[in-house]
PDB file of C-alpha atoms in Angstrom:
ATOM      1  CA  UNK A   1     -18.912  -9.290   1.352  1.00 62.00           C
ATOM      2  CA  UNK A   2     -16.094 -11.904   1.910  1.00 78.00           C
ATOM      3  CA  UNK A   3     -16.040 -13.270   5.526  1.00 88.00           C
ATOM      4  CA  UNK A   4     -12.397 -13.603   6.769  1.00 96.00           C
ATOM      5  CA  UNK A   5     -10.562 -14.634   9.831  1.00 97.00           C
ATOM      6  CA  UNK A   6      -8.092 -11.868  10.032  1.00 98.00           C
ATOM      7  CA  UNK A   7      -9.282  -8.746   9.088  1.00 98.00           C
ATOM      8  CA  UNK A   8     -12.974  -6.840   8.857  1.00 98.00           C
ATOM      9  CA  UNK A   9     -13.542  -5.428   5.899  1.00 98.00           C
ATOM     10  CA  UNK A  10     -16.200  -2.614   5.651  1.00 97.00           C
ATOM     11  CA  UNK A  11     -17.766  -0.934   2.526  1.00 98.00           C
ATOM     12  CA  UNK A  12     -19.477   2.393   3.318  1.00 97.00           C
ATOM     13  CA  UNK A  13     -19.409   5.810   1.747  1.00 97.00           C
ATOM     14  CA  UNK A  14     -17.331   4.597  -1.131  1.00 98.00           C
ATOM     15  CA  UNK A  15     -14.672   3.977   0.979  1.00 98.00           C
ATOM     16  CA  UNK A  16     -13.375   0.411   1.866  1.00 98.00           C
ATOM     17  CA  UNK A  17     -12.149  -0.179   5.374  1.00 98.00           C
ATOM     18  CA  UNK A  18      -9.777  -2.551   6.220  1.00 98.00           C
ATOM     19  CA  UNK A  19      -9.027  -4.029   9.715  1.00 98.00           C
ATOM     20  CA  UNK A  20      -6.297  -5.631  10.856  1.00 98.00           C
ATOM     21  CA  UNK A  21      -8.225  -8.062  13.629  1.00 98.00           C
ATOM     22  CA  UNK A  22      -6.393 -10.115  15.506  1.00 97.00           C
ATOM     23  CA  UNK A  23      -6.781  -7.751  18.776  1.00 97.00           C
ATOM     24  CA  UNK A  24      -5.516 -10.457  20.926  1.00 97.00           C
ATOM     25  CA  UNK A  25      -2.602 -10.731  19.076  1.00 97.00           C
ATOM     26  CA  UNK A  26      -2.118  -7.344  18.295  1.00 97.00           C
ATOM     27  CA  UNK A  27      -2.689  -8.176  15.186  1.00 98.00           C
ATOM     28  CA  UNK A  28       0.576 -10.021  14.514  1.00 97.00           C
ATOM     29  CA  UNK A  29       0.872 -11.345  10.626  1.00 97.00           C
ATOM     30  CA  UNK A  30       0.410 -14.952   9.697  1.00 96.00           C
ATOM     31  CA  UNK A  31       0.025 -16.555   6.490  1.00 95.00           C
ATOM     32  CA  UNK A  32      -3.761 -16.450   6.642  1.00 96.00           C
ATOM     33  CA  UNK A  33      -3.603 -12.814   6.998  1.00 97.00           C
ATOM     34  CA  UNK A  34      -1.208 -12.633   4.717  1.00 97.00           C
ATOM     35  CA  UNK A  35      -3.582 -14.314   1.821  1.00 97.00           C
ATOM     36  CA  UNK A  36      -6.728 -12.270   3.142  1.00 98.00           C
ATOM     37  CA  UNK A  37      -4.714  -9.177   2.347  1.00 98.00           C
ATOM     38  CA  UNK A  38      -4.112  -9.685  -0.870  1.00 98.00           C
ATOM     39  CA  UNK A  39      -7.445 -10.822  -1.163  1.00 98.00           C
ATOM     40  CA  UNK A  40      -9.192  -7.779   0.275  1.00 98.00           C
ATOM     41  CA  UNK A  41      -7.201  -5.771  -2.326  1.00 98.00           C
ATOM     42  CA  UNK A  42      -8.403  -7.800  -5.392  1.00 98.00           C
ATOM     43  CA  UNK A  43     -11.914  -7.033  -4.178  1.00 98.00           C
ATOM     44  CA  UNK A  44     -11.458  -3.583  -3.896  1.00 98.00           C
ATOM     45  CA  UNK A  45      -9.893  -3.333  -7.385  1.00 98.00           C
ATOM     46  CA  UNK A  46     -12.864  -5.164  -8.313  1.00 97.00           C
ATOM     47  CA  UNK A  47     -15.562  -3.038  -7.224  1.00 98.00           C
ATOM     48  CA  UNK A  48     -16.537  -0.027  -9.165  1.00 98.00           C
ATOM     49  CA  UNK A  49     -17.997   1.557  -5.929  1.00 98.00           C
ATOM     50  CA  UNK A  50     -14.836   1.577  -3.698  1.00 98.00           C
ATOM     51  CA  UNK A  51     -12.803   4.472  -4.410  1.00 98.00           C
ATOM     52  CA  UNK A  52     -10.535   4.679  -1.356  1.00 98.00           C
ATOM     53  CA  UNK A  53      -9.117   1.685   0.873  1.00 98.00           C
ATOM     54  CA  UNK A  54      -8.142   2.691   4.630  1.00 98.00           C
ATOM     55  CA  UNK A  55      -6.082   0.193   6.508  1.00 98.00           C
ATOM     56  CA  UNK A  56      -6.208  -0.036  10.310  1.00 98.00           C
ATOM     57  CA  UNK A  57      -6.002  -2.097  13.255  1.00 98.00           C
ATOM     58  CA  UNK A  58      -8.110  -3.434  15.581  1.00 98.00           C
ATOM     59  CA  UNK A  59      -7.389  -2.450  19.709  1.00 97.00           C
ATOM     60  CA  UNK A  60      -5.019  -0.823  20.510  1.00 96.00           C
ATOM     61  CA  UNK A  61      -2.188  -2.170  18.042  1.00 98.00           C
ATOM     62  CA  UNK A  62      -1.991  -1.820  13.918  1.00 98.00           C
ATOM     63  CA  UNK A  63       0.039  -4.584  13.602  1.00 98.00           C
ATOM     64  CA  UNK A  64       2.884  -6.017  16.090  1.00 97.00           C
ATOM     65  CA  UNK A  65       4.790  -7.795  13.385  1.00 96.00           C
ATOM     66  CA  UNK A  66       5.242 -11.535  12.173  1.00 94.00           C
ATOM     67  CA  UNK A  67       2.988 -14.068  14.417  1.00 93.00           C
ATOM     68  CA  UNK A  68       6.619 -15.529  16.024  1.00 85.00           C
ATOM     69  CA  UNK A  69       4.985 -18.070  17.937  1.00 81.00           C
ATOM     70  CA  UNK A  70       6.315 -21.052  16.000  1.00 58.00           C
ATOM     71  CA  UNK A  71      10.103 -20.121  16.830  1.00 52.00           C
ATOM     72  CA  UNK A  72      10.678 -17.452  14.135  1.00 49.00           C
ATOM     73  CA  UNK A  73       8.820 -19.601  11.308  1.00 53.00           C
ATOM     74  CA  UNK A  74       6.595 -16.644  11.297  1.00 56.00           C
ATOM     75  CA  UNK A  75       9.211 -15.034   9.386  1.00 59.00           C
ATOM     76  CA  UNK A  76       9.142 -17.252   6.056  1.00 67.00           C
ATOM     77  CA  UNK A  77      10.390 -21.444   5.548  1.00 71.00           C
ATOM     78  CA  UNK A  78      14.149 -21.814   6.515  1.00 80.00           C
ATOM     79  CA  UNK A  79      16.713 -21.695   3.960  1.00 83.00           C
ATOM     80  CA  UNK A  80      16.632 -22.560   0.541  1.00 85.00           C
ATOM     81  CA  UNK A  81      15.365 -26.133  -0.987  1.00 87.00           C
ATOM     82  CA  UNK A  82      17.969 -27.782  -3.333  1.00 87.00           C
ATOM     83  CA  UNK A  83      17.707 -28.098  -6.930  1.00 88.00           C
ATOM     84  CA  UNK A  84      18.516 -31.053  -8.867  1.00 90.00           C
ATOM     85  CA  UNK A  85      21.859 -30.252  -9.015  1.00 90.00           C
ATOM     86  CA  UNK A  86      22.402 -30.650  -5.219  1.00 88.00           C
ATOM     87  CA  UNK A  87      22.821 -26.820  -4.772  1.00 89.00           C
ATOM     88  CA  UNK A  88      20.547 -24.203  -2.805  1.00 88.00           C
ATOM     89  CA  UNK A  89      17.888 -23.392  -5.417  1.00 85.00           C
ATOM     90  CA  UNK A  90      17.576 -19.271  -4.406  1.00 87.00           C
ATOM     91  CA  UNK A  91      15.191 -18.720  -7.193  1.00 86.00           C
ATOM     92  CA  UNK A  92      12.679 -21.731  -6.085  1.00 86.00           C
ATOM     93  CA  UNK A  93       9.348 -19.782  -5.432  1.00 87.00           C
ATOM     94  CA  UNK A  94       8.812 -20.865  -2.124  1.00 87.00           C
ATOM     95  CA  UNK A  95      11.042 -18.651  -0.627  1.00 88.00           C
ATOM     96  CA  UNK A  96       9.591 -15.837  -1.331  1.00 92.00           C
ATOM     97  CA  UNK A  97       8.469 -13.309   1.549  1.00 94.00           C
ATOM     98  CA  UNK A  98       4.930 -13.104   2.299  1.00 95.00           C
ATOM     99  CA  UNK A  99       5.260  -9.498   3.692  1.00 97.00           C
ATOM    100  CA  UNK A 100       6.183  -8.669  -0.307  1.00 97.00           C
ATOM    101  CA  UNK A 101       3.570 -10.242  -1.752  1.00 97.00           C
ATOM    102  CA  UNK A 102       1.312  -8.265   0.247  1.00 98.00           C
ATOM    103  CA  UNK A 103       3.224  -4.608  -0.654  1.00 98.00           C
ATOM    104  CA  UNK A 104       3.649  -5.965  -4.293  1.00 98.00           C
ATOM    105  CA  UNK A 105      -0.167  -6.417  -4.352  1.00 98.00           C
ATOM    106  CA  UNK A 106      -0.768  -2.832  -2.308  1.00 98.00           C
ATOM    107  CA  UNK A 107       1.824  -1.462  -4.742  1.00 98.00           C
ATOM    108  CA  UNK A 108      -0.335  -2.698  -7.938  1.00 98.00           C
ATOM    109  CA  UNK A 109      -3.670  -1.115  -6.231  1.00 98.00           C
ATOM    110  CA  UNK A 110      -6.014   0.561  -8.709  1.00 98.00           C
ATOM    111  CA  UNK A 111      -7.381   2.566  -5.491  1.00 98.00           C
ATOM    112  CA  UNK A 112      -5.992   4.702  -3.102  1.00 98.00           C
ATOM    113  CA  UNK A 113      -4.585   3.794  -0.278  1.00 98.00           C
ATOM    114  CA  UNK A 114      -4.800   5.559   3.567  1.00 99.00           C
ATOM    115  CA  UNK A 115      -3.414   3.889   6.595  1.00 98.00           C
ATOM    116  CA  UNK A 116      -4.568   4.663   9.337  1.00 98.00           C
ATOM    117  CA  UNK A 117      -1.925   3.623  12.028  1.00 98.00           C
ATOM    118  CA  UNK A 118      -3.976   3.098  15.567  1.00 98.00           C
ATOM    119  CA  UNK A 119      -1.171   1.774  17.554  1.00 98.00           C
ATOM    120  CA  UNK A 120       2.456  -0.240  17.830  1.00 98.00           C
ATOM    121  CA  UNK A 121       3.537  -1.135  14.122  1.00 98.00           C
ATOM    122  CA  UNK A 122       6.371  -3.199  14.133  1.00 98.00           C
ATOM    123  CA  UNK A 123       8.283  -5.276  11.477  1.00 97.00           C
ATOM    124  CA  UNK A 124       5.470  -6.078   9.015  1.00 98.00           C
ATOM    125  CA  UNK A 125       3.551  -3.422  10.705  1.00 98.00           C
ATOM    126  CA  UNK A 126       5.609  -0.967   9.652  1.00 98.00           C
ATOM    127  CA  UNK A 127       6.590  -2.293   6.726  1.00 98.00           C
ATOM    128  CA  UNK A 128       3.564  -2.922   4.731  1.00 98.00           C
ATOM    129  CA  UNK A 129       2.376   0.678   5.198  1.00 98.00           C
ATOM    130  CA  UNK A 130       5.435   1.450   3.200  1.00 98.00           C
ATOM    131  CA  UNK A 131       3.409   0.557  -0.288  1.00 98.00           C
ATOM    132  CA  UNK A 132       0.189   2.780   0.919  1.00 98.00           C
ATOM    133  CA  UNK A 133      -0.380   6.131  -0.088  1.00 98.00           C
ATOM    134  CA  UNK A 134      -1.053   8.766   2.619  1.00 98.00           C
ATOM    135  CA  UNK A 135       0.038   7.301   6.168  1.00 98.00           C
ATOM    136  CA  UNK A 136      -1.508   8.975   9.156  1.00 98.00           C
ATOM    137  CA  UNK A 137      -1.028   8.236  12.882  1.00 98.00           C
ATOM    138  CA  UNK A 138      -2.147   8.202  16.082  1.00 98.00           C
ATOM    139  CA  UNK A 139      -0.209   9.768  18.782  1.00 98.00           C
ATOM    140  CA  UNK A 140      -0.277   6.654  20.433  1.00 97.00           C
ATOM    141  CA  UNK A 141       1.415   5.289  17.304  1.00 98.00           C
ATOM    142  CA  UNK A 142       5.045   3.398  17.409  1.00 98.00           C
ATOM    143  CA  UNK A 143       7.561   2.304  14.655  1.00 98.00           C
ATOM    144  CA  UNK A 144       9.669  -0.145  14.120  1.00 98.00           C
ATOM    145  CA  UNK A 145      12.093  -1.928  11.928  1.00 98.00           C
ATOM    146  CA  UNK A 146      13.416  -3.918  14.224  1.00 97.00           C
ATOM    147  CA  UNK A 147      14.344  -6.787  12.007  1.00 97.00           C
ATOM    148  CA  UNK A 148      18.634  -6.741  13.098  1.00 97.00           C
ATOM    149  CA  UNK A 149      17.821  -7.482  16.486  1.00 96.00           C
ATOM    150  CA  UNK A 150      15.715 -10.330  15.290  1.00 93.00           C
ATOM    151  CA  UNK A 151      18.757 -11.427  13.143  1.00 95.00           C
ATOM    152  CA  UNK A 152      17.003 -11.057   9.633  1.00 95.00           C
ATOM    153  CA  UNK A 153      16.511  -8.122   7.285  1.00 97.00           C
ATOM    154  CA  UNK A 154      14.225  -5.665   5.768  1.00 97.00           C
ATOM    155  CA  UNK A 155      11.319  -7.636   3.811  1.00 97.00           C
ATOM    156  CA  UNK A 156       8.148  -6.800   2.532  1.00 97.00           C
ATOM    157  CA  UNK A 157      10.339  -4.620  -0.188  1.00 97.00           C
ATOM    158  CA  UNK A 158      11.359  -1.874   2.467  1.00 98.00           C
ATOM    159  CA  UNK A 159      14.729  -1.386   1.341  1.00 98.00           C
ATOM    160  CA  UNK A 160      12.937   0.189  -1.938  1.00 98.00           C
ATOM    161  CA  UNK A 161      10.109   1.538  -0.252  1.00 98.00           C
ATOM    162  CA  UNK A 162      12.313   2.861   2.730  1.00 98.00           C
ATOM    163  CA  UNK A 163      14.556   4.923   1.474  1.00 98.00           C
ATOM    164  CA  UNK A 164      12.551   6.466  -0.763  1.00 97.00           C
ATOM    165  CA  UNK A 165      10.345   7.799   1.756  1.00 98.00           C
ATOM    166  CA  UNK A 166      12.531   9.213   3.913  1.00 98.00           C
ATOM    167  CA  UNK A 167      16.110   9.187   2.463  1.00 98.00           C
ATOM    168  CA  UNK A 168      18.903   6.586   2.770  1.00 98.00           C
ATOM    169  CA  UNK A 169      20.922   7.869   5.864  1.00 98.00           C
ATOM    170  CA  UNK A 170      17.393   7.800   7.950  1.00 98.00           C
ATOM    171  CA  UNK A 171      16.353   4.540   6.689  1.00 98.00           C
ATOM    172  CA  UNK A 172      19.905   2.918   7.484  1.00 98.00           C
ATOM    173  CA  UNK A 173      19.806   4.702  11.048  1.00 98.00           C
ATOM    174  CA  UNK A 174      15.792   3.102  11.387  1.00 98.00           C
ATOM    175  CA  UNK A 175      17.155  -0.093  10.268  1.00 98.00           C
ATOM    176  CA  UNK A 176      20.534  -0.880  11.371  1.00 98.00           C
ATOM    177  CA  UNK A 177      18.885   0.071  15.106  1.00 98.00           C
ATOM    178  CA  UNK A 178      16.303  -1.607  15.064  1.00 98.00           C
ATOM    179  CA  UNK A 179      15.079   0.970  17.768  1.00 98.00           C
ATOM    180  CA  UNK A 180      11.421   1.748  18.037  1.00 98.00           C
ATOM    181  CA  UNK A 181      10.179   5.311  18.103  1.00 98.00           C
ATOM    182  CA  UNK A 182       7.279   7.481  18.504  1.00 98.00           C
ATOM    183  CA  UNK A 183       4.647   9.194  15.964  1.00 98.00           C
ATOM    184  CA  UNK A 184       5.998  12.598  15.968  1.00 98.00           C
ATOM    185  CA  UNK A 185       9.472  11.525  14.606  1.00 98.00           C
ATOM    186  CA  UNK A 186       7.582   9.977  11.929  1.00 98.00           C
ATOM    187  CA  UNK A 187       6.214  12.710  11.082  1.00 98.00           C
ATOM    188  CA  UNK A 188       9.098  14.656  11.268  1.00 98.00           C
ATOM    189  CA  UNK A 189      10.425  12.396   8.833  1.00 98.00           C
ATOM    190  CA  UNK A 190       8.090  12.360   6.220  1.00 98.00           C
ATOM    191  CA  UNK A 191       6.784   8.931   7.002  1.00 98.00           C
ATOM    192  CA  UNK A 192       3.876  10.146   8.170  1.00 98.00           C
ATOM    193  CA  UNK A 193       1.599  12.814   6.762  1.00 98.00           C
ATOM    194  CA  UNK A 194       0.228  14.220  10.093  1.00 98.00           C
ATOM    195  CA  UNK A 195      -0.302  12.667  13.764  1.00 98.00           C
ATOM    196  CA  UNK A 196      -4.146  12.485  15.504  1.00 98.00           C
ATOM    197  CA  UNK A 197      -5.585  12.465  19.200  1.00 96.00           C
ATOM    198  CA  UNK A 198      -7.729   9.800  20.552  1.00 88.00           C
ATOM    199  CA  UNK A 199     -10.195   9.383  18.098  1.00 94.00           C
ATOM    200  CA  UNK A 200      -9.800  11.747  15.424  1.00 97.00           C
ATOM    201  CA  UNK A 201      -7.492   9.774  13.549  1.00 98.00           C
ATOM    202  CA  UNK A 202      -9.662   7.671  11.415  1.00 98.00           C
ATOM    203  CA  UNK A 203     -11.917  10.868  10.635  1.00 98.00           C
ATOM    204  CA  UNK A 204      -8.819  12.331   9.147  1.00 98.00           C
ATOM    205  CA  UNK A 205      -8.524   9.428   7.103  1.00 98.00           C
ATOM    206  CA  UNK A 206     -11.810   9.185   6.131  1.00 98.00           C
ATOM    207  CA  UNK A 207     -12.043  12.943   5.976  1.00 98.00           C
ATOM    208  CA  UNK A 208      -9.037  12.280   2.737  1.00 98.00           C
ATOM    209  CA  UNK A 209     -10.483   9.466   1.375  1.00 98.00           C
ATOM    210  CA  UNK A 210     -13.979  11.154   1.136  1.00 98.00           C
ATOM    211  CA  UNK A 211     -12.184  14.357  -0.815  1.00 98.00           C
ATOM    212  CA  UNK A 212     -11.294  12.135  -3.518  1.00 98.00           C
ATOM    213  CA  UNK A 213     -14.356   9.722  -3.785  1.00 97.00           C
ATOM    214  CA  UNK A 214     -16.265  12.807  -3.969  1.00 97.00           C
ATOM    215  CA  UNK A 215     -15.068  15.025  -6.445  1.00 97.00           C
ATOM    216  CA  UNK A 216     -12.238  12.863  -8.963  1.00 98.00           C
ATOM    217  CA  UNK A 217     -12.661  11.171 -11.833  1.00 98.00           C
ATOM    218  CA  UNK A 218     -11.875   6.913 -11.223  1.00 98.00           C
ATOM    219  CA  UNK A 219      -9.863   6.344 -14.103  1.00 98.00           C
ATOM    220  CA  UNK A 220      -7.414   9.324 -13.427  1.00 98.00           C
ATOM    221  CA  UNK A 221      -6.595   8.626  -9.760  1.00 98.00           C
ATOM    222  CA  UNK A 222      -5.795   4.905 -11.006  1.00 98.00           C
ATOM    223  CA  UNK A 223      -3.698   5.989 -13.730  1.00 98.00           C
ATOM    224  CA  UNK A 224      -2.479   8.608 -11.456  1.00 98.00           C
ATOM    225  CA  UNK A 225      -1.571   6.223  -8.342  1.00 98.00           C
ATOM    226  CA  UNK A 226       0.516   4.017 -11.411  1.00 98.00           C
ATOM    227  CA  UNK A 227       2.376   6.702 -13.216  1.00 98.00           C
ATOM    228  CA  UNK A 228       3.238   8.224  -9.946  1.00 98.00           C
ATOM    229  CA  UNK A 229       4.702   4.737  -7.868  1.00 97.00           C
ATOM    230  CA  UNK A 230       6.453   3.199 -11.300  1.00 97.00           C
ATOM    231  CA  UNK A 231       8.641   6.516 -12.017  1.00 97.00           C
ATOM    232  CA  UNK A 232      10.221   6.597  -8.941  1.00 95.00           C
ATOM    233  CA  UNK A 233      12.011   3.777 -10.033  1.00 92.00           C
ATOM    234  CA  UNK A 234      12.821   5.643 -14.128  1.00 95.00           C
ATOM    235  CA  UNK A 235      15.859   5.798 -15.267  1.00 95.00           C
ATOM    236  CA  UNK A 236      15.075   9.270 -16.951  1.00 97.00           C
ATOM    237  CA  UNK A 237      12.290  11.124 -17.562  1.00 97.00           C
ATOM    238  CA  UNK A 238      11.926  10.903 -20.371  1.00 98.00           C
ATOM    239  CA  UNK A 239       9.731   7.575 -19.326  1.00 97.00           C
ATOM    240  CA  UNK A 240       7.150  10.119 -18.162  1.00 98.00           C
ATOM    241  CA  UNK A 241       6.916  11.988 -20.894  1.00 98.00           C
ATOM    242  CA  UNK A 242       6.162   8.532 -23.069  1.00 97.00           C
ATOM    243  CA  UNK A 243       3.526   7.935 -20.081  1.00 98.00           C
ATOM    244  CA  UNK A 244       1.932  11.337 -19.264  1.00 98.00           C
ATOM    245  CA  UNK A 245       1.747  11.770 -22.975  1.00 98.00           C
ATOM    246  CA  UNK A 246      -0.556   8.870 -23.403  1.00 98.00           C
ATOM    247  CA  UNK A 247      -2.628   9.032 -20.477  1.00 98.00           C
ATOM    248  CA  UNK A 248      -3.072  13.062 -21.431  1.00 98.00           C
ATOM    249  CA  UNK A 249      -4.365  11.789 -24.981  1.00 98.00           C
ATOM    250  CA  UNK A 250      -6.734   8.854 -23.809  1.00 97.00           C
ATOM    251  CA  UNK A 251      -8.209  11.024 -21.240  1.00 97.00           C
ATOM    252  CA  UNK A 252      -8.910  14.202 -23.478  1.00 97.00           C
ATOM    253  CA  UNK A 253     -10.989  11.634 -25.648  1.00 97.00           C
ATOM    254  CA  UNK A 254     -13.031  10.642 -22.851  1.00 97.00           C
ATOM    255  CA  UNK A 255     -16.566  11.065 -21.714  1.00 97.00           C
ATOM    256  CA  UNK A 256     -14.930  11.885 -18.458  1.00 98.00           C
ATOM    257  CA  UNK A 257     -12.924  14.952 -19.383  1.00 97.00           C
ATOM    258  CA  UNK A 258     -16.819  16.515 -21.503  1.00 97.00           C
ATOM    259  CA  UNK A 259     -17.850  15.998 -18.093  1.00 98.00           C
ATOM    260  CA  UNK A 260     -14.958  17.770 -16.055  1.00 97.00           C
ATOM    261  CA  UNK A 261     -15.245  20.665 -18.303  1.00 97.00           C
ATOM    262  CA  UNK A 262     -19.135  21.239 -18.343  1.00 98.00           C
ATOM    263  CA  UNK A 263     -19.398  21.108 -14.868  1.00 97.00           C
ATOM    264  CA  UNK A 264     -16.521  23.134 -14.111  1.00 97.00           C
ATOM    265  CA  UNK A 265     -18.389  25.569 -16.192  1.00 98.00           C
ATOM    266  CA  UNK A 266     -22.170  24.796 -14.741  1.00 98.00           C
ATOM    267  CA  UNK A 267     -20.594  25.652 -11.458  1.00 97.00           C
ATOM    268  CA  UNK A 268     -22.077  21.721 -10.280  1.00 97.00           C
ATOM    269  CA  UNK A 269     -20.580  18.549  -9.033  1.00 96.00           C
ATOM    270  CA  UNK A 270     -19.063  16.529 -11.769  1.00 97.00           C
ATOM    271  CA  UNK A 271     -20.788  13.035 -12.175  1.00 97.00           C
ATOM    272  CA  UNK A 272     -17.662  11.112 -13.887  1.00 98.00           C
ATOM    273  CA  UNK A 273     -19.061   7.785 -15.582  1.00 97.00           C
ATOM    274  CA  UNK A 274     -15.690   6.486 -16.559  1.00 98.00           C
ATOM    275  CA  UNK A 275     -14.721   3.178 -14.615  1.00 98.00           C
ATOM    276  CA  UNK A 276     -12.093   1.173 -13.629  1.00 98.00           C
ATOM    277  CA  UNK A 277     -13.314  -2.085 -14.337  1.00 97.00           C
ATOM    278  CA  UNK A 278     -14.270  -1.334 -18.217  1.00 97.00           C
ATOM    279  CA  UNK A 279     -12.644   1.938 -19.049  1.00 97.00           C
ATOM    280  CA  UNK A 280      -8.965   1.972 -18.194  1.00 98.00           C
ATOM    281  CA  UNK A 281      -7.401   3.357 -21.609  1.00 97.00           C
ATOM    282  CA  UNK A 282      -5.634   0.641 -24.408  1.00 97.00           C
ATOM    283  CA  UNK A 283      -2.168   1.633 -23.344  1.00 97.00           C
ATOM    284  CA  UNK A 284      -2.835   0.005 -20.023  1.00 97.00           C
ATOM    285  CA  UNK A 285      -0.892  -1.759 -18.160  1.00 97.00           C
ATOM    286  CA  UNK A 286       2.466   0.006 -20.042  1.00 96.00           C
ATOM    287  CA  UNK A 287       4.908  -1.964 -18.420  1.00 95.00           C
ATOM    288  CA  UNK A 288       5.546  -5.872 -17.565  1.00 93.00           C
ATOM    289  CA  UNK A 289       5.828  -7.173 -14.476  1.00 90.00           C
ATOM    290  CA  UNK A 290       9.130  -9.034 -13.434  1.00 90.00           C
ATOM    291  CA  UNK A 291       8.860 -12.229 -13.134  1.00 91.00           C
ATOM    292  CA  UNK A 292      10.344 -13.546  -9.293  1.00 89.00           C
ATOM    293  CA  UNK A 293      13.054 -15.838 -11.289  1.00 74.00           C
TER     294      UNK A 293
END
């Protein structure tokens, strides 16, 4: 297993657990954490034997936000650089927004994703939970997207993410606040699947995670987490159709589906040998990613 500086990263039970740890910090982000991140989520892509990822944080913060100890450079470099023209160069690559490569590199997961919010998550903390799959708090849990009263704006993608989550008028009213508020109203607002005491809350998340390491097929849930993110942004449905209709075809001709059927029928566990790594079907990827130009 990868040592890192800013997280812990655990393997057990099929199910990969990822730690925020900068406790002292509450686990503000910085570009090392930033690069570990993305990291952690190309190993666990990678590795046939993780089936889950659960993000977390370590004390009693998930994540408090950018690291803004260098005078707000923890937000991204200042302006744009110029081009050889003389002009602002908006398309040069180093301005991009390290809180979007992370949620662009969540967003392309192969695995499921849990967070498991343990405390304050604020800015980036908030943020980057955005592009996980099931979010679950703790009551001692608090949101944020405080980034008017820093003077900046949404990153890490949020203003797709956002709104889709929990409907344009919230998101503006979360946003254009910046106010911070408590677990329950997440919940209330569909940003949050359900709210834990103490320590039950990363049982429940491992208690999810386990449910589909357990008893679903690899190849399906990956295919599954794909189809489901990229047609929230189709312009018809018709895109699904074109999508569902290939997945349905490559999966009926695999070993995987024999084995969903017989031991449906033998009244057994199903032992699924499909995997990500070798048996994701021709088809896939189906779509191109943009470029950042």
């Amino acid at each position: 297993m990868t040592e890192f500086e800013t997280l812990a990263v655990d393997v057990a039970d099929r199910i990969m657990t990822v730690t925020l740890s900068r406790p002292e910090k509450l686990n503000a982000f910085n570009a090392t954490m930033r690069d570990e991140l993305i990291a952690a989520f190309d190993m666990s892509d990678a590795d046939d034997v993780v089936r889950a990822v659960i993000v977390t944080g370590a004390g009693r913060a998930f994540c408090a936000g950018a690291d803004l100890s260098g005078n707000g450079r923890g937000f991204a470099n200042p302006g744009a650089p110029l081009g050889p023209d003389g002009k602002e160069d908006w398309s040069d690559p180093s301005i991009r927004d390290g809180g979007g490569l992370v949620t662009l590199r969540i967003f392309r997961s192969l695995k499921p994703v849990i967070a498991a919010c343990n405390g304050p998550a604020v800015g980036i903390g908030a943020t980057m939970q955005l592009a996980m799959d099931i979010r679950l708090a703790s009551d001692t849990a608090r949101y944020g997207f405080v980034f008017a009263r820093r003077g900046i704006v949404p990153e890490a993608c949020s203003s797709w993410f956002l709104p889709r989550i929990v409907g344009i008028s919230r998101a503006l009213e979360w946003c254009y606040s910046g106010r911070v508020f408590g677990a329950e109203e997440a919940r209330e607002s569909g940003l949050v699947r359900s709210v834990h005491q103490g320590e039950g809350l990363l049982p429940a998340a491992r208690a999810i995670a386990a449910e589909i390491a357990e008893n679903t097929a690899p190849v399906s849930v990956a295919l599954t987490r794909q189809m489901m993110w990229r047609m929230m942004g189709a312009a018809s449905p018709m895109e699904a159709h074109r999508v569902d209709s290939r997945g349905v075809a490559a999966r009926v001709a695999s070993a995987d589906v024999r084995e969903g059927v017989a031991s449906f029928l033998e009244k057994r566990p199903a032992a699924f040998s499909d995997r990500v790594s070798t048996d994701m079907p021709g088809y896939f990827p189906w779509w191109t990613d943009e470029p950042w130009q």
